[in-house]
């Protein structure tokens, strides 16, 4: 799996237009340096997703976001076209696919997932903090599809 992760990250880094342009102009050393820097950064994001029990990926009509606590990584594309998020999901990070949700306002008004274990009691507001499992339950009730469900007994 490690080789596959590195292969995907390397391919993604090499596809960046700036890196391709450097290769075309013959500045291979600078292109490789920037690619290594990009790969190292992305490995850091994957480690953060793996080590944070409340990290998750959300995908909706506006793109895909990898939620890592104080840091988010986003792309205006579906999860299938966001290699970093796809890798995080393949490595076990839950994916909340909001594309099937009809009531986007209710989804947007859900409380945020806590990253520091501080959980607010009901009734919630949009600024409240809840656990990832509670957030998944609420999103699923609205019609979201859950992949790599962390709840016990769920096989998705």
PDB file of C-alpha atoms in Angstrom:
ATOM      1  CA  UNK A   1       0.000   0.000   0.000  1.00  0.00           C
ATOM      2  CA  UNK A   2       2.866   2.425   0.759  1.00  0.00           C
ATOM      3  CA  UNK A   3       4.233   2.064  -2.763  1.00  0.00           C
ATOM      4  CA  UNK A   4       0.800   2.679  -4.243  1.00  0.00           C
ATOM      5  CA  UNK A   5       0.293   5.795  -2.091  1.00  0.00           C
ATOM      6  CA  UNK A   6       3.653   7.206  -3.153  1.00  0.00           C
ATOM      7  CA  UNK A   7       2.945   6.381  -6.797  1.00  0.00           C
ATOM      8  CA  UNK A   8      -0.381   8.240  -6.695  1.00  0.00           C
ATOM      9  CA  UNK A   9       1.133  11.247  -4.900  1.00  0.00           C
ATOM     10  CA  UNK A  10       4.092  11.365  -7.305  1.00  0.00           C
ATOM     11  CA  UNK A  11       1.809  11.193 -10.343  1.00  0.00           C
ATOM     12  CA  UNK A  12      -0.376  13.949  -8.926  1.00  0.00           C
ATOM     13  CA  UNK A  13       2.629  16.188  -8.162  1.00  0.00           C
ATOM     14  CA  UNK A  14       4.061  15.669 -11.646  1.00  0.00           C
ATOM     15  CA  UNK A  15       0.741  16.630 -13.236  1.00  0.00           C
ATOM     16  CA  UNK A  16       0.787  20.129 -11.778  1.00  0.00           C
ATOM     17  CA  UNK A  17       1.126  22.719 -14.556  1.00  0.00           C
ATOM     18  CA  UNK A  18       3.958  24.589 -12.795  1.00  0.00           C
ATOM     19  CA  UNK A  19       5.983  21.389 -12.427  1.00  0.00           C
ATOM     20  CA  UNK A  20       5.337  20.417 -16.070  1.00  0.00           C
ATOM     21  CA  UNK A  21       6.420  23.873 -17.208  1.00  0.00           C
ATOM     22  CA  UNK A  22       9.684  23.589 -15.267  1.00  0.00           C
ATOM     23  CA  UNK A  23      10.350  20.222 -16.922  1.00  0.00           C
ATOM     24  CA  UNK A  24       9.667  21.687 -20.377  1.00  0.00           C
ATOM     25  CA  UNK A  25      12.114  24.534 -19.787  1.00  0.00           C
ATOM     26  CA  UNK A  26      14.774  22.083 -18.637  1.00  0.00           C
ATOM     27  CA  UNK A  27      14.769  23.003 -14.943  1.00  0.00           C
ATOM     28  CA  UNK A  28      14.480  19.375 -13.810  1.00  0.00           C
ATOM     29  CA  UNK A  29      16.117  19.930 -10.427  1.00  0.00           C
ATOM     30  CA  UNK A  30      13.613  22.639  -9.451  1.00  0.00           C
ATOM     31  CA  UNK A  31      10.682  20.540 -10.740  1.00  0.00           C
ATOM     32  CA  UNK A  32      11.830  17.535  -8.699  1.00  0.00           C
ATOM     33  CA  UNK A  33      12.381  19.705  -5.610  1.00  0.00           C
ATOM     34  CA  UNK A  34       8.862  21.140  -5.831  1.00  0.00           C
ATOM     35  CA  UNK A  35       7.404  17.678  -6.465  1.00  0.00           C
ATOM     36  CA  UNK A  36       9.175  16.254  -3.394  1.00  0.00           C
ATOM     37  CA  UNK A  37       7.891  19.195  -1.337  1.00  0.00           C
ATOM     38  CA  UNK A  38       4.334  18.572  -2.574  1.00  0.00           C
ATOM     39  CA  UNK A  39       4.544  14.833  -1.853  1.00  0.00           C
ATOM     40  CA  UNK A  40       5.927  15.492   1.636  1.00  0.00           C
ATOM     41  CA  UNK A  41       3.098  17.947   2.372  1.00  0.00           C
ATOM     42  CA  UNK A  42       0.464  15.486   1.149  1.00  0.00           C
ATOM     43  CA  UNK A  43       1.948  12.668   3.250  1.00  0.00           C
ATOM     44  CA  UNK A  44       1.616  15.014   6.235  1.00  0.00           C
ATOM     45  CA  UNK A  45      -2.071  15.495   5.419  1.00  0.00           C
ATOM     46  CA  UNK A  46      -2.572  11.723   5.162  1.00  0.00           C
ATOM     47  CA  UNK A  47      -0.826  11.200   8.506  1.00  0.00           C
ATOM     48  CA  UNK A  48      -3.039  13.848  10.100  1.00  0.00           C
ATOM     49  CA  UNK A  49      -6.145  12.128   8.707  1.00  0.00           C
ATOM     50  CA  UNK A  50      -4.945   8.757   9.958  1.00  0.00           C
ATOM     51  CA  UNK A  51      -4.052  10.020  13.448  1.00  0.00           C
ATOM     52  CA  UNK A  52      -7.127  12.207  14.048  1.00  0.00           C
ATOM     53  CA  UNK A  53     -10.191  10.139  15.028  1.00  0.00           C
ATOM     54  CA  UNK A  54     -12.482  13.031  14.009  1.00  0.00           C
ATOM     55  CA  UNK A  55     -10.977  13.581  10.548  1.00  0.00           C
ATOM     56  CA  UNK A  56     -13.302  12.970   7.637  1.00  0.00           C
ATOM     57  CA  UNK A  57     -13.838  13.707   3.954  1.00  0.00           C
ATOM     58  CA  UNK A  58     -17.012  15.435   2.776  1.00  0.00           C
ATOM     59  CA  UNK A  59     -18.116  15.590  -0.818  1.00  0.00           C
ATOM     60  CA  UNK A  60     -20.952  17.706  -2.158  1.00  0.00           C
ATOM     61  CA  UNK A  61     -22.005  19.729  -5.158  1.00  0.00           C
ATOM     62  CA  UNK A  62     -19.391  22.363  -4.352  1.00  0.00           C
ATOM     63  CA  UNK A  63     -16.442  19.979  -4.297  1.00  0.00           C
ATOM     64  CA  UNK A  64     -14.563  17.835  -1.818  1.00  0.00           C
ATOM     65  CA  UNK A  65     -13.055  18.771   1.541  1.00  0.00           C
ATOM     66  CA  UNK A  66     -10.626  16.791   3.695  1.00  0.00           C
ATOM     67  CA  UNK A  67     -11.363  17.951   7.279  1.00  0.00           C
ATOM     68  CA  UNK A  68      -8.290  17.582   9.508  1.00  0.00           C
ATOM     69  CA  UNK A  69      -9.175  19.776  12.460  1.00  0.00           C
ATOM     70  CA  UNK A  70      -7.810  23.289  12.136  1.00  0.00           C
ATOM     71  CA  UNK A  71      -6.679  22.467   8.597  1.00  0.00           C
ATOM     72  CA  UNK A  72      -8.854  21.651   5.619  1.00  0.00           C
ATOM     73  CA  UNK A  73      -7.777  20.670   2.140  1.00  0.00           C
ATOM     74  CA  UNK A  74     -10.315  21.238  -0.608  1.00  0.00           C
ATOM     75  CA  UNK A  75     -10.783  20.975  -4.335  1.00  0.00           C
ATOM     76  CA  UNK A  76     -13.688  22.012  -6.512  1.00  0.00           C
ATOM     77  CA  UNK A  77     -14.114  18.495  -7.870  1.00  0.00           C
ATOM     78  CA  UNK A  78     -15.804  15.257  -6.829  1.00  0.00           C
ATOM     79  CA  UNK A  79     -13.883  12.934  -4.534  1.00  0.00           C
ATOM     80  CA  UNK A  80     -13.175  10.645  -7.486  1.00  0.00           C
ATOM     81  CA  UNK A  81     -11.012  13.398  -9.036  1.00  0.00           C
ATOM     82  CA  UNK A  82      -9.231  14.437  -5.809  1.00  0.00           C
ATOM     83  CA  UNK A  83      -6.400  11.911  -5.311  1.00  0.00           C
ATOM     84  CA  UNK A  84      -5.468  13.068  -1.797  1.00  0.00           C
ATOM     85  CA  UNK A  85      -9.042  12.678  -0.520  1.00  0.00           C
ATOM     86  CA  UNK A  86      -9.455   9.359  -2.359  1.00  0.00           C
ATOM     87  CA  UNK A  87      -6.286   8.050  -0.713  1.00  0.00           C
ATOM     88  CA  UNK A  88      -7.464   9.215   2.721  1.00  0.00           C
ATOM     89  CA  UNK A  89     -10.734   7.314   2.243  1.00  0.00           C
ATOM     90  CA  UNK A  90      -8.925   4.195   1.011  1.00  0.00           C
ATOM     91  CA  UNK A  91      -6.734   4.372   4.127  1.00  0.00           C
ATOM     92  CA  UNK A  92      -9.809   4.435   6.408  1.00  0.00           C
ATOM     93  CA  UNK A  93     -10.948   8.055   6.749  1.00  0.00           C
ATOM     94  CA  UNK A  94     -14.763   8.244   6.657  1.00  0.00           C
ATOM     95  CA  UNK A  95     -16.380   9.840   3.596  1.00  0.00           C
ATOM     96  CA  UNK A  96     -19.654  11.711   3.956  1.00  0.00           C
ATOM     97  CA  UNK A  97     -21.076  11.986   0.451  1.00  0.00           C
ATOM     98  CA  UNK A  98     -23.593  14.847   0.614  1.00  0.00           C
ATOM     99  CA  UNK A  99     -24.464  14.816  -3.098  1.00  0.00           C
ATOM    100  CA  UNK A 100     -27.732  12.864  -2.533  1.00  0.00           C
ATOM    101  CA  UNK A 101     -28.930  15.292   0.194  1.00  0.00           C
ATOM    102  CA  UNK A 102     -31.966  17.342  -0.915  1.00  0.00           C
ATOM    103  CA  UNK A 103     -32.161  19.715   2.065  1.00  0.00           C
ATOM    104  CA  UNK A 104     -28.806  21.495   1.762  1.00  0.00           C
ATOM    105  CA  UNK A 105     -29.879  24.197   4.247  1.00  0.00           C
ATOM    106  CA  UNK A 106     -30.467  21.597   6.983  1.00  0.00           C
ATOM    107  CA  UNK A 107     -27.074  20.045   6.180  1.00  0.00           C
ATOM    108  CA  UNK A 108     -25.332  23.430   6.367  1.00  0.00           C
ATOM    109  CA  UNK A 109     -26.999  24.119   9.727  1.00  0.00           C
ATOM    110  CA  UNK A 110     -25.695  20.913  11.310  1.00  0.00           C
ATOM    111  CA  UNK A 111     -23.229  21.488  14.149  1.00  0.00           C
ATOM    112  CA  UNK A 112     -19.534  21.241  13.341  1.00  0.00           C
ATOM    113  CA  UNK A 113     -17.461  18.180  14.186  1.00  0.00           C
ATOM    114  CA  UNK A 114     -15.328  18.747  17.266  1.00  0.00           C
ATOM    115  CA  UNK A 115     -11.604  18.283  16.957  1.00  0.00           C
ATOM    116  CA  UNK A 116     -10.773  18.864  20.613  1.00  0.00           C
ATOM    117  CA  UNK A 117     -13.322  16.538  22.317  1.00  0.00           C
ATOM    118  CA  UNK A 118     -15.518  19.431  23.526  1.00  0.00           C
ATOM    119  CA  UNK A 119     -19.083  18.341  22.761  1.00  0.00           C
ATOM    120  CA  UNK A 120     -22.073  20.660  23.182  1.00  0.00           C
ATOM    121  CA  UNK A 121     -25.395  19.260  24.451  1.00  0.00           C
ATOM    122  CA  UNK A 122     -28.654  19.527  22.525  1.00  0.00           C
ATOM    123  CA  UNK A 123     -30.352  21.712  21.368  1.00  0.00           C
ATOM    124  CA  UNK A 124     -27.652  22.435  18.817  1.00  0.00           C
ATOM    125  CA  UNK A 125     -26.989  25.505  16.763  1.00  0.00           C
ATOM    126  CA  UNK A 126     -24.812  25.836  13.676  1.00  0.00           C
ATOM    127  CA  UNK A 127     -21.917  26.888  15.937  1.00  0.00           C
ATOM    128  CA  UNK A 128     -22.228  23.885  18.276  1.00  0.00           C
ATOM    129  CA  UNK A 129     -19.654  21.094  18.323  1.00  0.00           C
ATOM    130  CA  UNK A 130     -20.552  17.391  18.178  1.00  0.00           C
ATOM    131  CA  UNK A 131     -18.691  14.112  17.757  1.00  0.00           C
ATOM    132  CA  UNK A 132     -18.019  12.694  14.320  1.00  0.00           C
ATOM    133  CA  UNK A 133     -20.331   9.745  14.992  1.00  0.00           C
ATOM    134  CA  UNK A 134     -23.212  12.062  15.935  1.00  0.00           C
ATOM    135  CA  UNK A 135     -22.530  14.164  12.828  1.00  0.00           C
ATOM    136  CA  UNK A 136     -22.587  11.046  10.647  1.00  0.00           C
ATOM    137  CA  UNK A 137     -25.928   9.998  12.166  1.00  0.00           C
ATOM    138  CA  UNK A 138     -27.423  13.447  11.471  1.00  0.00           C
ATOM    139  CA  UNK A 139     -26.021  13.646   7.925  1.00  0.00           C
ATOM    140  CA  UNK A 140     -27.275  10.145   7.154  1.00  0.00           C
ATOM    141  CA  UNK A 141     -30.788  11.087   8.329  1.00  0.00           C
ATOM    142  CA  UNK A 142     -30.692  13.896   5.756  1.00  0.00           C
ATOM    143  CA  UNK A 143     -29.785  11.419   2.998  1.00  0.00           C
ATOM    144  CA  UNK A 144     -25.969  11.510   2.928  1.00  0.00           C
ATOM    145  CA  UNK A 145     -24.134   8.351   1.917  1.00  0.00           C
ATOM    146  CA  UNK A 146     -21.412   7.160   4.317  1.00  0.00           C
ATOM    147  CA  UNK A 147     -18.306   5.290   3.112  1.00  0.00           C
ATOM    148  CA  UNK A 148     -15.797   3.760   5.573  1.00  0.00           C
ATOM    149  CA  UNK A 149     -18.350   4.158   8.360  1.00  0.00           C
ATOM    150  CA  UNK A 150     -16.590   4.228  11.756  1.00  0.00           C
ATOM    151  CA  UNK A 151     -19.717   3.252  13.690  1.00  0.00           C
ATOM    152  CA  UNK A 152     -19.618  -0.249  15.159  1.00  0.00           C
ATOM    153  CA  UNK A 153     -21.350  -2.910  13.093  1.00  0.00           C
ATOM    154  CA  UNK A 154     -21.581  -0.837   9.912  1.00  0.00           C
ATOM    155  CA  UNK A 155     -20.033  -2.454   6.862  1.00  0.00           C
ATOM    156  CA  UNK A 156     -19.759  -0.002   3.969  1.00  0.00           C
TER     157      UNK A 156
END
